[in-house]
mmCIF file of C-alpha atoms in Angstrom:
data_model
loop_
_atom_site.group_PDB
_atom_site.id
_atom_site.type_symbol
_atom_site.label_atom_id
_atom_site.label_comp_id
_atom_site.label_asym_id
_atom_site.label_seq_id
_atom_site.Cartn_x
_atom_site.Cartn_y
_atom_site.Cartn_z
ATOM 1 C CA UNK A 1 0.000 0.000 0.000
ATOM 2 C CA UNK A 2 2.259 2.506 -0.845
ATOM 3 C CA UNK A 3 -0.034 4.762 -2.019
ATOM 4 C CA UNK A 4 -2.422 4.316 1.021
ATOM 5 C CA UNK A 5 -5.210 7.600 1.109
ATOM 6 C CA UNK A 6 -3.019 9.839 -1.614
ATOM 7 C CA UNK A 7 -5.333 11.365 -4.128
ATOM 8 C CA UNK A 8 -4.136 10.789 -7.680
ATOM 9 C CA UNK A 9 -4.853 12.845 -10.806
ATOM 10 C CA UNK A 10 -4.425 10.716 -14.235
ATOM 11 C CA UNK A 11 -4.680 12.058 -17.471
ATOM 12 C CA UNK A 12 -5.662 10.031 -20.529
ATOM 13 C CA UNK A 13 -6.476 7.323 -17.549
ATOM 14 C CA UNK A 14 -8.953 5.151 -19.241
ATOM 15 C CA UNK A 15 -6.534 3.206 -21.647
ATOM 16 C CA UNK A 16 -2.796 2.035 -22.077
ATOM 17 C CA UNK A 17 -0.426 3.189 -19.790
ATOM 18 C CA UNK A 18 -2.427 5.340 -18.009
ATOM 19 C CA UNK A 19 -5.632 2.946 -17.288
ATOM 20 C CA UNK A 20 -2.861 0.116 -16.101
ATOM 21 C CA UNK A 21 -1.304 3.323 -13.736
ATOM 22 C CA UNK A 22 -4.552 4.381 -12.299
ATOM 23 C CA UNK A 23 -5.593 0.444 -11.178
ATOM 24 C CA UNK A 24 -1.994 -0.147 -10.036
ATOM 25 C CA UNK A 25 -2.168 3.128 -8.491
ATOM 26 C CA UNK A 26 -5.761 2.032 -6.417
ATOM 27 C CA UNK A 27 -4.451 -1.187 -5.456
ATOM 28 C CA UNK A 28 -1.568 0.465 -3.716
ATOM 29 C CA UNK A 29 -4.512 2.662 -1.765
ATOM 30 C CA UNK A 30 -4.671 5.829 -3.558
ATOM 31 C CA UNK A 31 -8.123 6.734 -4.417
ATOM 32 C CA UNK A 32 -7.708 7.762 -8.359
ATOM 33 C CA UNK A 33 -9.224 10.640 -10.517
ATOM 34 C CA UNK A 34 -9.433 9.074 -14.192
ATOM 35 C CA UNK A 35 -9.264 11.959 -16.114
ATOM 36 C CA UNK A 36 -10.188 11.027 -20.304
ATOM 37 C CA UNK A 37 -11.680 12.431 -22.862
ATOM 38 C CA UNK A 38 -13.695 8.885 -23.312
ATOM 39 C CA UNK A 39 -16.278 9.295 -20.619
ATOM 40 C CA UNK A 40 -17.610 6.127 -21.465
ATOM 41 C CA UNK A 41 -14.176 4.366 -21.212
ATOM 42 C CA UNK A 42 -13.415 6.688 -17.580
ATOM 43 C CA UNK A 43 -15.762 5.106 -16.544
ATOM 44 C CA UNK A 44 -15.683 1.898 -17.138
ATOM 45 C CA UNK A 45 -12.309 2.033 -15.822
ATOM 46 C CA UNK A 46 -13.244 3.610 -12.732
ATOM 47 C CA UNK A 47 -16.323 1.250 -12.038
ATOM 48 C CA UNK A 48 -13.243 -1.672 -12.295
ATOM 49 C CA UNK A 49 -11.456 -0.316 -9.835
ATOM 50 C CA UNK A 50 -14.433 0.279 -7.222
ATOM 51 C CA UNK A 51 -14.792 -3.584 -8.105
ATOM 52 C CA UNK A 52 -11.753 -5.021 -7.384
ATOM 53 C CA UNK A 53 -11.876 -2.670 -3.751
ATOM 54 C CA UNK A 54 -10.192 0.560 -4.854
ATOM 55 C CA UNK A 55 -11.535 4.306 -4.850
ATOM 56 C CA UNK A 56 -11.937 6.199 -8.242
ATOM 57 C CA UNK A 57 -13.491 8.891 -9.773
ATOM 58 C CA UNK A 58 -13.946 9.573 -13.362
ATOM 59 C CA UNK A 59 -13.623 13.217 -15.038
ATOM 60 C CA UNK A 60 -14.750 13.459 -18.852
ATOM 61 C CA UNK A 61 -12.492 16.368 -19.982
ATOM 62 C CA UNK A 62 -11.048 17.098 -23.517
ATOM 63 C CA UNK A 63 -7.773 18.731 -22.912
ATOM 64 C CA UNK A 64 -7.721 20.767 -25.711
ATOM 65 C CA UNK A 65 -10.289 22.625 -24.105
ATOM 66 C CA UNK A 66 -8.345 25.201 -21.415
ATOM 67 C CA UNK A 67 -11.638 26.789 -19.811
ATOM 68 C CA UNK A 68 -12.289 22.978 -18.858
ATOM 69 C CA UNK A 69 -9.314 22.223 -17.375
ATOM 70 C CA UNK A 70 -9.557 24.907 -15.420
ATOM 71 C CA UNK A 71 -12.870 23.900 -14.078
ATOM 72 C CA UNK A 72 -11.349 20.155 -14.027
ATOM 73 C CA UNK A 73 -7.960 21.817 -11.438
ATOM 74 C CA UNK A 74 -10.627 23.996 -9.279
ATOM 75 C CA UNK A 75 -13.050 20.862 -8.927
ATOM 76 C CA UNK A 76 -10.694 18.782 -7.993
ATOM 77 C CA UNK A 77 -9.169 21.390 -5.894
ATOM 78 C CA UNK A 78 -12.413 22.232 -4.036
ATOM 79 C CA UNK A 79 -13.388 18.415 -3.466
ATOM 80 C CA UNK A 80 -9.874 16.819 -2.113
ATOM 81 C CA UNK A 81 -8.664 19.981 -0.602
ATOM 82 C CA UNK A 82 -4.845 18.386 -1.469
ATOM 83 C CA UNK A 83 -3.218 16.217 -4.477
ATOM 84 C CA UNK A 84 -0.312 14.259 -4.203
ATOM 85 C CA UNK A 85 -0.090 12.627 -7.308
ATOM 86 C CA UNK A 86 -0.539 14.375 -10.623
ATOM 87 C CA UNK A 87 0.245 12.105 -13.743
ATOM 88 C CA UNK A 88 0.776 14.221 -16.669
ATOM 89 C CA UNK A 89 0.025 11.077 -18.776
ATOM 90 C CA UNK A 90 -2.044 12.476 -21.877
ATOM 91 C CA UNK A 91 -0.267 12.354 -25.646
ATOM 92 C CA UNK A 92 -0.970 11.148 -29.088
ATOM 93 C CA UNK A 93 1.147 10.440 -32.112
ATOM 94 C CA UNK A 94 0.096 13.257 -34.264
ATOM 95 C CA UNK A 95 1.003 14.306 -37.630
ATOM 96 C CA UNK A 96 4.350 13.336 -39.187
ATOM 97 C CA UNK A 97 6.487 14.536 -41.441
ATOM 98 C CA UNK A 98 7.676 17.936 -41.924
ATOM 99 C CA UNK A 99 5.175 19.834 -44.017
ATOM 100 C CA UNK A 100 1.946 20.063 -41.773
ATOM 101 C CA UNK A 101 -0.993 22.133 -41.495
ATOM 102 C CA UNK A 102 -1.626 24.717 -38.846
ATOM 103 C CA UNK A 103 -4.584 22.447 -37.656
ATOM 104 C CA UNK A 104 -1.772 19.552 -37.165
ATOM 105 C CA UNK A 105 0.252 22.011 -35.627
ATOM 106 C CA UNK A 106 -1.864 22.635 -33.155
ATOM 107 C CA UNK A 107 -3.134 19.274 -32.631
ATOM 108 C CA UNK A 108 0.386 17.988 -31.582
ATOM 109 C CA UNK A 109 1.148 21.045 -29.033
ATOM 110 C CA UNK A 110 -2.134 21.375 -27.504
ATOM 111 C CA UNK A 111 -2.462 17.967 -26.175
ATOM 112 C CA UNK A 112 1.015 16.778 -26.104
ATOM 113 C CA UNK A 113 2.371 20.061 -24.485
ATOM 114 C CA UNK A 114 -0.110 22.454 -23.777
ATOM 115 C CA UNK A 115 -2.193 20.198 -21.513
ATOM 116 C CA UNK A 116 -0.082 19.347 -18.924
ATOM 117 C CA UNK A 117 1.263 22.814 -18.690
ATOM 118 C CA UNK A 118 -1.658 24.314 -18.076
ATOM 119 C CA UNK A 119 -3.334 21.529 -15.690
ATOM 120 C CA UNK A 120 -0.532 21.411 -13.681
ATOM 121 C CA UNK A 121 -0.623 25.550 -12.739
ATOM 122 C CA UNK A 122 -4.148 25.078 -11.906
ATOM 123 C CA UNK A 123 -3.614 22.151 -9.514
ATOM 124 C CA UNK A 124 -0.528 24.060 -7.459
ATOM 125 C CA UNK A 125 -2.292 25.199 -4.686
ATOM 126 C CA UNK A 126 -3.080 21.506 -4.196
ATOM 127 C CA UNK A 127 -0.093 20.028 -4.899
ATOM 128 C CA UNK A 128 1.429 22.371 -2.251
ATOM 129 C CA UNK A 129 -0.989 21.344 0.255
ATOM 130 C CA UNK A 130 -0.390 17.846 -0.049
ATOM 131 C CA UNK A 131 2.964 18.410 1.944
ATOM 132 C CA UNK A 132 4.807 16.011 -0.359
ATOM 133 C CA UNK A 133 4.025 15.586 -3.769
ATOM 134 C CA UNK A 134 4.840 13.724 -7.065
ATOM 135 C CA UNK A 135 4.177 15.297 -10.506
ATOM 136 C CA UNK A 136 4.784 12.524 -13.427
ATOM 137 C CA UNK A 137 4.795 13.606 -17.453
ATOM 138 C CA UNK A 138 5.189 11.217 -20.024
ATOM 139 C CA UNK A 139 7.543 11.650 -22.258
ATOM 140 C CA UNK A 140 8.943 9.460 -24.892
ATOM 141 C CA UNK A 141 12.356 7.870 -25.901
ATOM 142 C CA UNK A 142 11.724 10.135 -28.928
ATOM 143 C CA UNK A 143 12.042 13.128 -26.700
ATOM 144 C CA UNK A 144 15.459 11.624 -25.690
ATOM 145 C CA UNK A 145 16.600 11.150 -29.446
ATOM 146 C CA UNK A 146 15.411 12.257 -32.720
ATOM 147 C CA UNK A 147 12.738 10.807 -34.842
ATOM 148 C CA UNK A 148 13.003 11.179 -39.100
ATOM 149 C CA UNK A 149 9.801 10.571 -39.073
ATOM 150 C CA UNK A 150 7.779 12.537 -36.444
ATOM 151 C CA UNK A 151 9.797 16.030 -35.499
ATOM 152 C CA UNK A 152 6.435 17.178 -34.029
ATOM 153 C CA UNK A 153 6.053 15.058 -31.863
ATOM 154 C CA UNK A 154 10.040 14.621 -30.935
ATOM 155 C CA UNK A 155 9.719 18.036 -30.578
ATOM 156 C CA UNK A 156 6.730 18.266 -27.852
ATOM 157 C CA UNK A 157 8.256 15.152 -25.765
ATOM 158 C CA UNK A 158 11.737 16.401 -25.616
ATOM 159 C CA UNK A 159 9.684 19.682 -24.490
ATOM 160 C CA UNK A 160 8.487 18.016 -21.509
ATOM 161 C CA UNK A 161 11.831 16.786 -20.503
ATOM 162 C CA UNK A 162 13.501 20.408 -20.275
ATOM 163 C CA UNK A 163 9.658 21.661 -18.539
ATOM 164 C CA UNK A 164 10.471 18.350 -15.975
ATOM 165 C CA UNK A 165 13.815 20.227 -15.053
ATOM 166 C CA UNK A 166 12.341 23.717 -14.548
ATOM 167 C CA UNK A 167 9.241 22.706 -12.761
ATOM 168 C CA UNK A 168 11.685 20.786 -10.317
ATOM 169 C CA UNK A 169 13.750 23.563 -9.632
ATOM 170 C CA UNK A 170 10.757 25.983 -9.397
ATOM 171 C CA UNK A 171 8.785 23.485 -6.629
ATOM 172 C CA UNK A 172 11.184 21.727 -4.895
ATOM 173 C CA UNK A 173 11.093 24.512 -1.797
ATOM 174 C CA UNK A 174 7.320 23.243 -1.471
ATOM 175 C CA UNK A 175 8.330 19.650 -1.447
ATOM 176 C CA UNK A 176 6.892 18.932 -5.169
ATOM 177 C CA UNK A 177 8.756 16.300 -6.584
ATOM 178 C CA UNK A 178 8.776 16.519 -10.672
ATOM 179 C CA UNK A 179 9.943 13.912 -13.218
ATOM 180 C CA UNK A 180 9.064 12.145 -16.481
ATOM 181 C CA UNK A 181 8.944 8.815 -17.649
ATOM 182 C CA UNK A 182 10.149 8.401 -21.632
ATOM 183 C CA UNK A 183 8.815 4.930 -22.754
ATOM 184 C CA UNK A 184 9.330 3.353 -25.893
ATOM 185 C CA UNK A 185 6.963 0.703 -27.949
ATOM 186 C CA UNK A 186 4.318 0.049 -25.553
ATOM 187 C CA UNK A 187 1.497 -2.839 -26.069
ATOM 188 C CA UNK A 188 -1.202 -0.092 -26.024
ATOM 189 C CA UNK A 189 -4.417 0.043 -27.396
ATOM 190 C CA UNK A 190 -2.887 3.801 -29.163
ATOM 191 C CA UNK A 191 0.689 1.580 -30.721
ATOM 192 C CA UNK A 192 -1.251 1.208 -33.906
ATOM 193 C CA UNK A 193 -1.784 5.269 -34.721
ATOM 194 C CA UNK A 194 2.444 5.373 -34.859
ATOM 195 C CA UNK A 195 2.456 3.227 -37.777
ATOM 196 C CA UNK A 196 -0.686 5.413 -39.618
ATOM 197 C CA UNK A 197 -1.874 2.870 -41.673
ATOM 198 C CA UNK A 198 -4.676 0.663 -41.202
ATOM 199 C CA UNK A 199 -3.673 -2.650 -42.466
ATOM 200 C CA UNK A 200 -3.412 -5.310 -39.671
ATOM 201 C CA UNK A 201 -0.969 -7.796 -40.771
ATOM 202 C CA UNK A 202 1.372 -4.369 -41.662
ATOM 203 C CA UNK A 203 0.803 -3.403 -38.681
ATOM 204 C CA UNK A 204 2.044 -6.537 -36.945
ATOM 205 C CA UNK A 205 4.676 -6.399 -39.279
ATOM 206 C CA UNK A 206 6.167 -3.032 -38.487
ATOM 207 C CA UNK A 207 5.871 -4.120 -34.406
ATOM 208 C CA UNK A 208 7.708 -6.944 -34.172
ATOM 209 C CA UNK A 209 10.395 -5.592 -37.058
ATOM 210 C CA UNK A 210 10.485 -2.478 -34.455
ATOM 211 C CA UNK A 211 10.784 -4.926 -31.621
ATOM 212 C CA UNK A 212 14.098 -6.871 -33.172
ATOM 213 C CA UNK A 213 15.790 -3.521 -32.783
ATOM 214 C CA UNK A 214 15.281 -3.598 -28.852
ATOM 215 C CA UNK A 215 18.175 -5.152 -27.007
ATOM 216 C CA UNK A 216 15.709 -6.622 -24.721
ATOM 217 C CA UNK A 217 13.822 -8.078 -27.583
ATOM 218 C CA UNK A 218 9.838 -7.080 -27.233
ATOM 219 C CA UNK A 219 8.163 -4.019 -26.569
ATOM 220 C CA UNK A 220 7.078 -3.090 -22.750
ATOM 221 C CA UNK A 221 3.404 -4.169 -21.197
ATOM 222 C CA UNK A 222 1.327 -0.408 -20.238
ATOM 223 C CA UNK A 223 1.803 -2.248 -16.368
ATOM 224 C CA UNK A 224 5.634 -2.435 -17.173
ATOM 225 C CA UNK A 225 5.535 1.836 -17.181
ATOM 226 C CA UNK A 226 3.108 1.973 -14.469
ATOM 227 C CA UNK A 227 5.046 0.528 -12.033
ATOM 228 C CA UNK A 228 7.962 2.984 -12.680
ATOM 229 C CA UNK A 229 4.904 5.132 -12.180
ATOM 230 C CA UNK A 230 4.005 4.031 -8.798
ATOM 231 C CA UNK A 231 7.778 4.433 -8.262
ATOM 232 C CA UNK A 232 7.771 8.084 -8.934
ATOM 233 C CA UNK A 233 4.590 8.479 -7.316
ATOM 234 C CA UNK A 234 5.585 7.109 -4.082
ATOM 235 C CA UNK A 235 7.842 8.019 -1.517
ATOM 236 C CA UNK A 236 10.465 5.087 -2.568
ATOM 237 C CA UNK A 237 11.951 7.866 -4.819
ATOM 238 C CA UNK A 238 11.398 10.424 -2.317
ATOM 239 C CA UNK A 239 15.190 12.034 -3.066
ATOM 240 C CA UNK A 240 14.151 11.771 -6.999
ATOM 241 C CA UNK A 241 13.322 14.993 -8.981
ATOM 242 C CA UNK A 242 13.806 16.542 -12.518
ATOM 243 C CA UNK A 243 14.594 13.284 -14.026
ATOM 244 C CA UNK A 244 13.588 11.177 -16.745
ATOM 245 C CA UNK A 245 13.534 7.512 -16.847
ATOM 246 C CA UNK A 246 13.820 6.016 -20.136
ATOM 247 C CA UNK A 247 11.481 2.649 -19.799
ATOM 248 C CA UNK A 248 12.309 1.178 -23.333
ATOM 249 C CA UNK A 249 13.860 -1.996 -22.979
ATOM 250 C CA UNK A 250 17.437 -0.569 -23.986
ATOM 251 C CA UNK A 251 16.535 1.096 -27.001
ATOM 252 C CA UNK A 252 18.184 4.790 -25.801
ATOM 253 C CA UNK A 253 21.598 2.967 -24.239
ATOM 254 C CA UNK A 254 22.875 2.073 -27.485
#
């Protein structure tokens, strides 16, 4: 129970990395706002949790959408009183190449970037209170190195890595712990959008040839990243900040 009576804010909870985070997250105690713009999928993943004898909430929020994110921070705000775990979790692959439109553009930054910026300045207050907090973005091994194929969204994840080292300076005198977690191929539900084609047996194709290029051989279960989640989360990296954590099998250490 290392998460015993925290309150813990997931973005883009309902699915992947972040649904495995936010049931990992109840079975170690913490009662879990699934944040996703799904509400039917929040849901569902909340009413799971209450099942198996965890506490959950769901919050149907599009993030693109600042005006509801602000009413999403001063909710939460007014009904916990304190948060000690925000996960920053919410991304998608966006456009590639390097010729996109404006509506691309803005696709990439507003929910890859934009989000969690914004989110976490209207959750401070709380994240102060808590006396001891954790703030977790995900980032991407493609923040960490380049990708020939996807700048934008390179560009927004190697974003949150240098916003991971400022927000760690900026909080650490109120005892707000900040880091990232960069995974690489995850089994997620999302893996197929990478690829951006919508042929199965290509699709398969393109995994496991992307797989044979990681030293460890296979790409990482979502519960794989959540438990370096619960990690950062908890107070077993309690001298961690303004780090990230490549969780990709080897990929970045060659």
């Amino acid at each position: 129970m290392l998460l015993k009576d925290k309150i813990a804010v997931i973005t883009a909870g309902a699915s992947g990395m972040g649904q495995a985070s936010a049931q990992l997250f109840a079975e170690h105690g913490a009662h879990v706002i699934v944040v996703d713009v799904n509400e039917g999928a929040a849901t569902a993943t909340v009413e799971g949790i209450i099942a198996a004898g965890g506490s959950a909430e769901a919050a149907a929020v599009d993030v693109r959408d600042l005006d509801a994110l602000e009413r999403l921070g001063a909710k939460i705000t007014a009904d916990h009183g304190k948060v000690h775990i925000l996960y920053n979790n919410v991304g998608i692959p966006g456009a590639a190449g390097m010729q996109l439109s404006e509506a691309d553009w803005d696709t990439g930054i507003e929910i890859n970037a934009r989000a969690s910026f914004f989110l976490t300045g209207h959750l401070l207050d709380a994240l102060k209170a808590a006396d001891g907090a954790s703030v977790i973005f995900t980032s991407s091994t493609s923040g960490l190195v380049g990708s020939p194929f996807s700048p934008l969204y390179s560009f927004t994840k190697g974003g949150i890595i240098a916003l991971v080292r400022s927000y760690a300076l900026a909080l650490a005198a109120d005892k707000v712990r900040v880091n990232a977690i960069a995974p690489g191929q995850v089994e997620t539900p999302g893996l197929a959008a990478f690829f951006r084609i919508d042929d199965p047996e290509e699709i398969a194709r393109r995994k496991a040839a992307f797989a044979a290029t990681i030293p460890l051989g296979r790409a990482s279960d979502p519960r794989e990243i959540a438990s370096v989640a619960l990690f950062l989360a908890s107070d077993l990296s309690s001298y961690v900040t303004g780090v990230t954590i490549p969780v990709d099998g080897g990929i970045t250490a060659k």
